Amino acid sequence: MSSPFHPDYNPLIRKLESVFILTDDERQVLETLPMQVAVLKDRQDIVREGDRPSRSCLILSGFACVYKMTAHGKRQIVSFAIAGDIPDLQSLHLEVLDTSISTISPCRVGFIQHEVLRDICARYPRISAAFWREALIDAAIFREWVMNVGQREGVSRMAHVLCELLVRLRAVDLVEDHSCDLPITQVEFADALGFSPVHVNRVLQQMRAEGLIVTEGTRLIIPDWDKLKEVGEFDPTYLHLVREDAAA
C-alpha cells in the first residue's frame, strides 16, 4: 500500500517521535495508514458541531481552526490546528461533535475511519497511548486559551498565541530560525483572541513598532524570542513537549 504522506515529511510521525522512538512495525503502520486524502480550499468546514462522524481528520498540510458559534452567528476560535494534528480525535469516543473545524489556508486532509484507528490502537498500545496523550494536550491548550482570553490583554494576549504557534510548528519541523509561515488573517486572530479586527491591527502594529515581530506577507519572524515569551507570559509546560529544542 502506498503512503499518503510526502516521502520526506510525515507530520504525524514527527509528532509521535517527539514522545518515543517508533519501532519499524509502528512506523510502517503509520506510513501506510489507510485514509481518504482531500485537498480543501481555505475557509471550508471539515466537520460541523452536531455531526456524528465515522472518521477523524488528520491535517497533512496547511492551517485549520476549531471553533464554536453563538446563536447570533459570532464565532469563537478555541484552537488552531497544524500539520500532524487530528483535531477531532475525540470523535473516536464521543458520538456527537461539540465543535466545528474549518480550514484557514488551503489544506491537505486525511480522513481515517474510526474502525481503522480502533484496530491500530488495539494492536499497538504505544500508539494508542500517544493518541490519548494528544487528546489530553488538546484539552490543556483549551484551558490555556481560557486563561489567555480571560486574563491577558492586548499585546500580551497576542504574543502568547504567537509563541504557542511557533513552538507547535517547531515540534513538527516547520520553523526555521524563529520564522514560520503563518497564513492567519486579522479576522481569524480576532475570533481567537476576543478582539475586534481593528484592535488586532492596532496590536500587531504596536508589536512591530516594539520590535517583537516582523511580518513579510504570511511570513512571521520573531527577532527576539526571549522578549516575546516574556511579554506573552509564555510557559510551554502546558504543551508537554518532550523535545527540549522545540521550546528553545
CSV table of C-alpha atoms in Angstrom, one decimal:
chain,number,residue,atom,x,y,z
A,1,MET,CA,0.0,0.0,0.0
A,2,SER,CA,1.4,3.4,-0.9
A,3,SER,CA,1.8,6.1,1.7
A,4,PRO,CA,-0.5,9.1,1.8
A,5,PHE,CA,2.5,11.2,3.1
A,6,HIS,CA,5.2,13.0,1.3
A,7,PRO,CA,8.3,10.7,1.1
A,8,ASP,CA,10.4,13.2,3.1
A,9,TYR,CA,7.9,14.5,5.5
A,10,ASN,CA,5.3,12.8,7.7
A,11,PRO,CA,4.0,15.2,10.3
A,12,LEU,CA,2.1,12.5,12.3
A,13,ILE,CA,5.3,10.6,12.7
A,14,ARG,CA,7.2,13.8,13.6
A,15,LYS,CA,4.7,14.4,16.4
A,16,LEU,CA,4.8,10.9,17.8
A,17,GLU,CA,8.5,10.6,17.7
A,18,SER,CA,8.8,13.6,20.0
A,19,VAL,CA,7.3,11.2,22.6
A,20,PHE,CA,9.1,7.9,21.8
A,21,ILE,CA,11.1,6.2,19.1
A,22,LEU,CA,8.9,4.2,16.8
A,23,THR,CA,9.6,0.6,16.1
A,24,ASP,CA,9.8,-0.5,12.5
A,25,ASP,CA,6.3,-2.1,12.7
A,26,GLU,CA,4.8,1.1,14.3
A,27,ARG,CA,6.4,3.3,11.7
A,28,GLN,CA,5.2,1.0,8.9
A,29,VAL,CA,1.6,1.0,10.1
A,30,LEU,CA,1.6,4.8,10.3
A,31,GLU,CA,3.3,5.3,6.9
A,32,THR,CA,0.6,3.2,5.3
A,33,LEU,CA,-2.3,4.4,7.4
A,34,PRO,CA,-5.4,4.0,5.1
A,35,MET,CA,-7.1,7.3,4.6
A,36,GLN,CA,-9.1,9.3,2.1
A,37,VAL,CA,-7.0,12.3,1.2
A,38,ALA,CA,-8.8,15.5,0.2
A,39,VAL,CA,-7.4,18.9,-0.9
A,40,LEU,CA,-9.6,21.6,0.6
A,41,LYS,CA,-9.7,25.3,-0.1
A,42,ASP,CA,-9.3,27.9,2.6
A,43,ARG,CA,-12.2,28.7,4.9
A,44,GLN,CA,-14.0,25.5,4.3
A,45,ASP,CA,-15.7,23.5,7.0
A,46,ILE,CA,-14.2,20.0,7.5
A,47,VAL,CA,-16.8,18.9,10.2
A,48,ARG,CA,-19.5,20.8,12.0
A,49,GLU,CA,-20.8,20.9,15.5
A,50,GLY,CA,-23.6,18.3,15.8
A,51,ASP,CA,-22.1,15.9,13.3
A,52,ARG,CA,-21.9,12.2,14.1
A,53,PRO,CA,-18.7,11.3,12.2
A,54,SER,CA,-17.4,7.8,11.5
A,55,ARG,CA,-13.9,9.1,10.7
A,56,SER,CA,-11.4,11.5,12.1
A,57,CYS,CA,-9.3,14.1,10.1
A,58,LEU,CA,-5.6,14.3,10.1
A,59,ILE,CA,-4.1,17.7,8.9
A,60,LEU,CA,-1.4,16.7,6.4
A,61,SER,CA,-0.6,20.3,5.5
A,62,GLY,CA,-2.0,23.8,6.0
A,63,PHE,CA,-3.7,25.5,8.9
A,64,ALA,CA,-7.2,24.9,10.3
A,65,CYS,CA,-9.1,26.0,13.4
A,66,VAL,CA,-11.5,24.5,15.9
A,67,TYR,CA,-14.4,26.9,16.7
A,68,LYS,CA,-17.9,27.3,18.1
A,69,MET,CA,-20.7,29.7,17.0
A,70,THR,CA,-23.2,31.6,19.1
A,71,ALA,CA,-26.9,31.7,18.3
A,72,HIS,CA,-26.3,35.1,16.8
A,73,GLY,CA,-23.6,34.0,14.4
A,74,LYS,CA,-20.5,35.1,16.3
A,75,ARG,CA,-17.5,32.7,16.1
A,76,GLN,CA,-15.1,31.9,18.8
A,77,ILE,CA,-11.9,30.0,17.7
A,78,VAL,CA,-10.8,27.8,20.5
A,79,SER,CA,-7.6,26.5,19.0
A,80,PHE,CA,-5.5,26.4,15.8
A,81,ALA,CA,-4.7,23.1,14.1
A,82,ILE,CA,-1.5,22.5,12.2
A,83,ALA,CA,0.1,19.6,10.2
A,84,GLY,CA,0.2,16.4,12.3
A,85,ASP,CA,-2.9,17.3,14.3
A,86,ILE,CA,-6.0,15.2,14.5
A,87,PRO,CA,-8.3,17.9,15.9
A,88,ASP,CA,-11.4,15.7,16.1
A,89,LEU,CA,-9.7,12.7,17.6
A,90,GLN,CA,-12.2,12.8,20.5
A,91,SER,CA,-14.9,11.7,18.0
A,92,LEU,CA,-13.4,8.3,18.3
A,93,HIS,CA,-15.1,8.0,21.7
A,94,LEU,CA,-17.7,10.9,21.7
A,95,GLU,CA,-20.6,10.2,19.4
A,96,VAL,CA,-21.6,13.8,18.7
A,97,LEU,CA,-19.1,16.7,17.9
A,98,ASP,CA,-19.4,19.7,20.1
A,99,THR,CA,-17.1,21.9,18.0
A,100,SER,CA,-16.6,22.7,14.3
A,101,ILE,CA,-13.4,22.5,12.3
A,102,SER,CA,-12.6,24.8,9.4
A,103,THR,CA,-9.6,25.3,7.2
A,104,ILE,CA,-7.8,28.6,7.4
A,105,SER,CA,-5.5,28.1,4.5
A,106,PRO,CA,-5.7,25.5,1.7
A,107,CYS,CA,-5.2,22.1,3.4
A,108,ARG,CA,-4.5,18.5,2.6
A,109,VAL,CA,-6.6,16.5,5.0
A,110,GLY,CA,-6.6,12.7,5.5
A,111,PHE,CA,-9.9,11.2,6.7
A,112,ILE,CA,-9.3,8.0,8.7
A,113,GLN,CA,-12.1,5.7,9.5
A,114,HIS,CA,-12.7,5.1,13.3
A,115,GLU,CA,-12.6,1.4,12.8
A,116,VAL,CA,-9.1,1.7,11.4
A,117,LEU,CA,-8.0,3.8,14.4
A,118,ARG,CA,-9.6,1.4,16.9
A,119,ASP,CA,-7.8,-1.5,15.3
A,120,ILE,CA,-4.4,0.2,15.4
A,121,CYS,CA,-4.9,1.2,19.0
A,122,ALA,CA,-5.8,-2.4,19.9
A,123,ARG,CA,-2.7,-3.8,18.1
A,124,TYR,CA,-0.2,-1.0,19.0
A,125,PRO,CA,-0.6,0.1,22.7
A,126,ARG,CA,2.1,2.7,22.5
A,127,ILE,CA,0.4,4.4,19.5
A,128,SER,CA,-2.9,4.2,21.4
A,129,ALA,CA,-1.2,5.9,24.4
A,130,ALA,CA,0.2,8.6,22.2
A,131,PHE,CA,-3.2,9.4,20.7
A,132,TRP,CA,-4.7,9.6,24.2
A,133,ARG,CA,-1.8,11.9,25.2
A,134,GLU,CA,-2.6,14.2,22.2
A,135,ALA,CA,-6.2,14.4,23.2
A,136,LEU,CA,-5.1,15.4,26.7
A,137,ILE,CA,-2.8,18.1,25.3
A,138,ASP,CA,-5.7,19.5,23.2
A,139,ALA,CA,-7.6,19.9,26.5
A,140,ALA,CA,-4.6,21.6,28.1
A,141,ILE,CA,-4.5,24.1,25.2
A,142,PHE,CA,-8.2,24.9,25.6
A,143,ARG,CA,-7.5,25.6,29.3
A,144,GLU,CA,-4.6,27.9,28.5
A,145,TRP,CA,-6.7,29.8,25.9
A,146,VAL,CA,-9.4,30.4,28.5
A,147,MET,CA,-6.7,31.9,30.8
A,148,ASN,CA,-5.3,33.9,27.9
A,149,VAL,CA,-8.6,35.4,26.7
A,150,GLY,CA,-9.9,35.9,30.2
A,151,GLN,CA,-6.9,37.5,31.9
A,152,ARG,CA,-4.3,38.8,29.5
A,153,GLU,CA,-4.7,42.0,27.5
A,154,GLY,CA,-3.6,43.5,24.2
A,155,VAL,CA,0.0,42.7,23.2
A,156,SER,CA,0.4,40.0,25.9
A,157,ARG,CA,-2.6,38.1,24.6
A,158,MET,CA,-1.4,38.1,21.0
A,159,ALA,CA,2.2,37.4,22.0
A,160,HIS,CA,1.1,34.3,23.9
A,161,VAL,CA,-0.7,32.8,20.9
A,162,LEU,CA,2.2,33.6,18.6
A,163,CYS,CA,4.6,31.9,21.0
A,164,GLU,CA,2.3,28.8,21.1
A,165,LEU,CA,2.1,28.6,17.3
A,166,LEU,CA,5.8,28.9,16.8
A,167,VAL,CA,6.6,26.2,19.4
A,168,ARG,CA,4.0,23.8,18.0
A,169,LEU,CA,5.2,24.4,14.4
A,170,ARG,CA,8.8,23.8,15.5
A,171,ALA,CA,7.8,20.4,17.0
A,172,VAL,CA,6.8,19.3,13.5
A,173,ASP,CA,9.9,20.9,11.9
A,174,LEU,CA,8.0,23.8,10.2
A,175,VAL,CA,10.1,26.6,11.8
A,176,GLU,CA,13.4,28.0,10.6
A,177,ASP,CA,15.4,30.4,12.8
A,178,HIS,CA,12.3,31.6,14.7
A,179,SER,CA,10.5,32.2,11.4
A,180,CYS,CA,7.5,30.4,10.0
A,181,ASP,CA,4.7,30.6,7.5
A,182,LEU,CA,1.5,31.9,9.3
A,183,PRO,CA,-1.4,32.5,6.9
A,184,ILE,CA,-3.8,33.5,9.7
A,185,THR,CA,-5.8,36.7,9.0
A,186,GLN,CA,-6.5,39.5,11.4
A,187,VAL,CA,-10.2,38.5,11.4
A,188,GLU,CA,-9.2,34.9,12.5
A,189,PHE,CA,-6.9,36.3,15.2
A,190,ALA,CA,-9.8,38.5,16.3
A,191,ASP,CA,-12.1,35.4,16.6
A,192,ALA,CA,-9.4,33.6,18.6
A,193,LEU,CA,-8.5,36.4,20.9
A,194,GLY,CA,-11.8,38.1,21.6
A,195,PHE,CA,-10.7,41.3,19.9
A,196,SER,CA,-12.2,43.2,17.0
A,197,PRO,CA,-10.2,43.0,13.8
A,198,VAL,CA,-9.4,46.7,14.2
A,199,HIS,CA,-7.9,46.1,17.6
A,200,VAL,CA,-5.9,43.2,16.2
A,201,ASN,CA,-4.5,45.5,13.6
A,202,ARG,CA,-3.5,48.0,16.3
A,203,VAL,CA,-1.9,45.3,18.5
A,204,LEU,CA,0.1,44.0,15.5
A,205,GLN,CA,1.3,47.5,14.6
A,206,GLN,CA,2.4,48.1,18.2
A,207,MET,CA,4.3,44.7,18.2
A,208,ARG,CA,6.1,45.6,15.0
A,209,ALA,CA,7.0,49.1,16.4
A,210,GLU,CA,8.4,47.5,19.6
A,211,GLY,CA,10.4,45.0,17.6
A,212,LEU,CA,8.6,42.0,18.8
A,213,ILE,CA,7.6,40.7,15.4
A,214,VAL,CA,8.4,41.2,11.7
A,215,THR,CA,5.9,40.2,9.0
A,216,GLU,CA,6.6,39.6,5.4
A,217,GLY,CA,3.4,38.6,3.7
A,218,THR,CA,2.3,35.5,5.5
A,219,ARG,CA,5.8,35.0,7.0
A,220,LEU,CA,6.2,35.7,10.7
A,221,ILE,CA,9.7,36.5,12.0
A,222,ILE,CA,10.5,36.7,15.7
A,223,PRO,CA,13.6,38.9,16.2
A,224,ASP,CA,13.8,38.4,20.0
A,225,TRP,CA,12.3,35.1,21.1
A,226,ASP,CA,13.0,35.6,24.8
A,227,LYS,CA,11.4,39.0,24.8
A,228,LEU,CA,8.3,37.7,23.0
A,229,LYS,CA,7.9,34.9,25.6
A,230,GLU,CA,8.3,37.4,28.4
A,231,VAL,CA,5.6,39.8,27.0
A,232,GLY,CA,3.3,36.9,26.4
A,233,GLU,CA,3.9,35.3,29.8
A,234,PHE,CA,4.5,32.2,27.8
A,235,ASP,CA,5.5,28.9,29.6
A,236,PRO,CA,5.3,25.9,27.2
A,237,THR,CA,4.7,23.4,30.1
A,238,TYR,CA,1.0,23.0,29.0
A,239,LEU,CA,2.2,21.7,25.6
A,240,HIS,CA,4.0,18.8,27.4
A,241,LEU,CA,6.9,18.8,24.8
A,242,VAL,CA,9.4,16.0,25.0
A,243,ARG,CA,11.9,17.5,22.6
A,244,GLU,CA,13.7,20.2,24.5
A,245,ASP,CA,14.7,22.1,21.3
A,246,ALA,CA,11.1,22.6,20.4
A,247,ALA,CA,10.6,25.3,23.1
A,248,ALA,CA,14.0,26.8,22.9
